[in-house]
């Protein structure tokens, strides 16, 4: 199996959902080359392509527009493998969130979480760095429902005093968001984020265990090192560009972040068949398309968000990338 990226427990959850929808789970698994026997193995994992195909099939067979939300809220801490057990062993919620920021790539290698403390609350932001699992909105539903479920389980709470923000218009099944999260839901925002009060940060998870935490962290470190060994510089640069909140840095500044001279930095990227300009353009294009497709921001605002001070330069660049103007793209792709 090439490039396994997700624990098989995710498939077990999806299989249970298919049964609830009245669909034969075994035959669905067979369509992507999986069997129940394989999934029962302790270290079984599946590729992103297999999970994508399963989610596509489940969406079609179930006719459930909120399948992403329902799948995400069934992702228990134990379904995340060793990272889930590490989170359960933390001494307080802030330690668990810090741990999640550090190791989230073990769950989703093409995404990043950031944690920001503002006044009397914290904001957890989700950024996609690569190809979508399904589509940006569906992926965000899985993420937000999964994170909320994890925090509830950690603190042994049925509900949380929180606010959720989504960088896309309210979908037709918007009422499902309000029913599932039972909190303030805000669409058409600048980012995808979860806002929690600082008062929760010192609460202690039900199963806190400092001794076991050390063991689980060692296992997470080994898994992360193995992941990094297989990562190329181009992917790391792309990840860092998406994570930048202060605009797009110049080549020299990015080279310094990787402790390289600009010359060595250029050469390493060339050896991978890429360049800093190419990667920067790819990230800007992806962000621009996402904003144009999923937000109500003006084109001036989107130009600024993706690093252009002059809207005419943004228009020219977007036409070069896509063959059409931002306005035409927005008109064609907005729901």
PDB file of C-alpha atoms in Angstrom, residues 6 10-11 14 32 34 46-56 71 108 133-134:
ATOM      1  CA  UNK A   6      -4.580   7.479   8.053  1.00  0.00           C
ATOM      2  CA  UNK A  10     -11.147   5.857  10.531  1.00  0.00           C
ATOM      3  CA  UNK A  11     -12.438   3.226   8.127  1.00  0.00           C
ATOM      4  CA  UNK A  14     -17.010   4.998   8.322  1.00  0.00           C
ATOM      5  CA  UNK A  32     -10.959   0.257  -2.621  1.00  0.00           C
ATOM      6  CA  UNK A  34      -9.750  -3.286   1.745  1.00  0.00           C
ATOM      7  CA  UNK A  46      -4.862   3.379   4.586  1.00  0.00           C
ATOM      8  CA  UNK A  47      -3.791   5.864   1.946  1.00  0.00           C
ATOM      9  CA  UNK A  48      -5.331   9.265   1.440  1.00  0.00           C
ATOM     10  CA  UNK A  49      -6.651   8.050  -1.924  1.00  0.00           C
ATOM     11  CA  UNK A  50      -8.475   5.125  -0.292  1.00  0.00           C
ATOM     12  CA  UNK A  51     -10.042   7.338   2.357  1.00  0.00           C
ATOM     13  CA  UNK A  52     -11.041   9.867  -0.308  1.00  0.00           C
ATOM     14  CA  UNK A  53     -12.733   7.137  -2.374  1.00  0.00           C
ATOM     15  CA  UNK A  54     -14.530   5.780   0.678  1.00  0.00           C
ATOM     16  CA  UNK A  55     -15.814   9.222   1.640  1.00  0.00           C
ATOM     17  CA  UNK A  56     -16.995   9.836  -1.925  1.00  0.00           C
ATOM     18  CA  UNK A  71     -17.860  11.611  10.384  1.00  0.00           C
ATOM     19  CA  UNK A 108      -3.185  14.982   8.409  1.00  0.00           C
ATOM     20  CA  UNK A 133      -9.299  15.156   1.042  1.00  0.00           C
ATOM     21  CA  UNK A 134     -12.695  15.891  -0.507  1.00  0.00           C
TER      22      UNK A 134
END
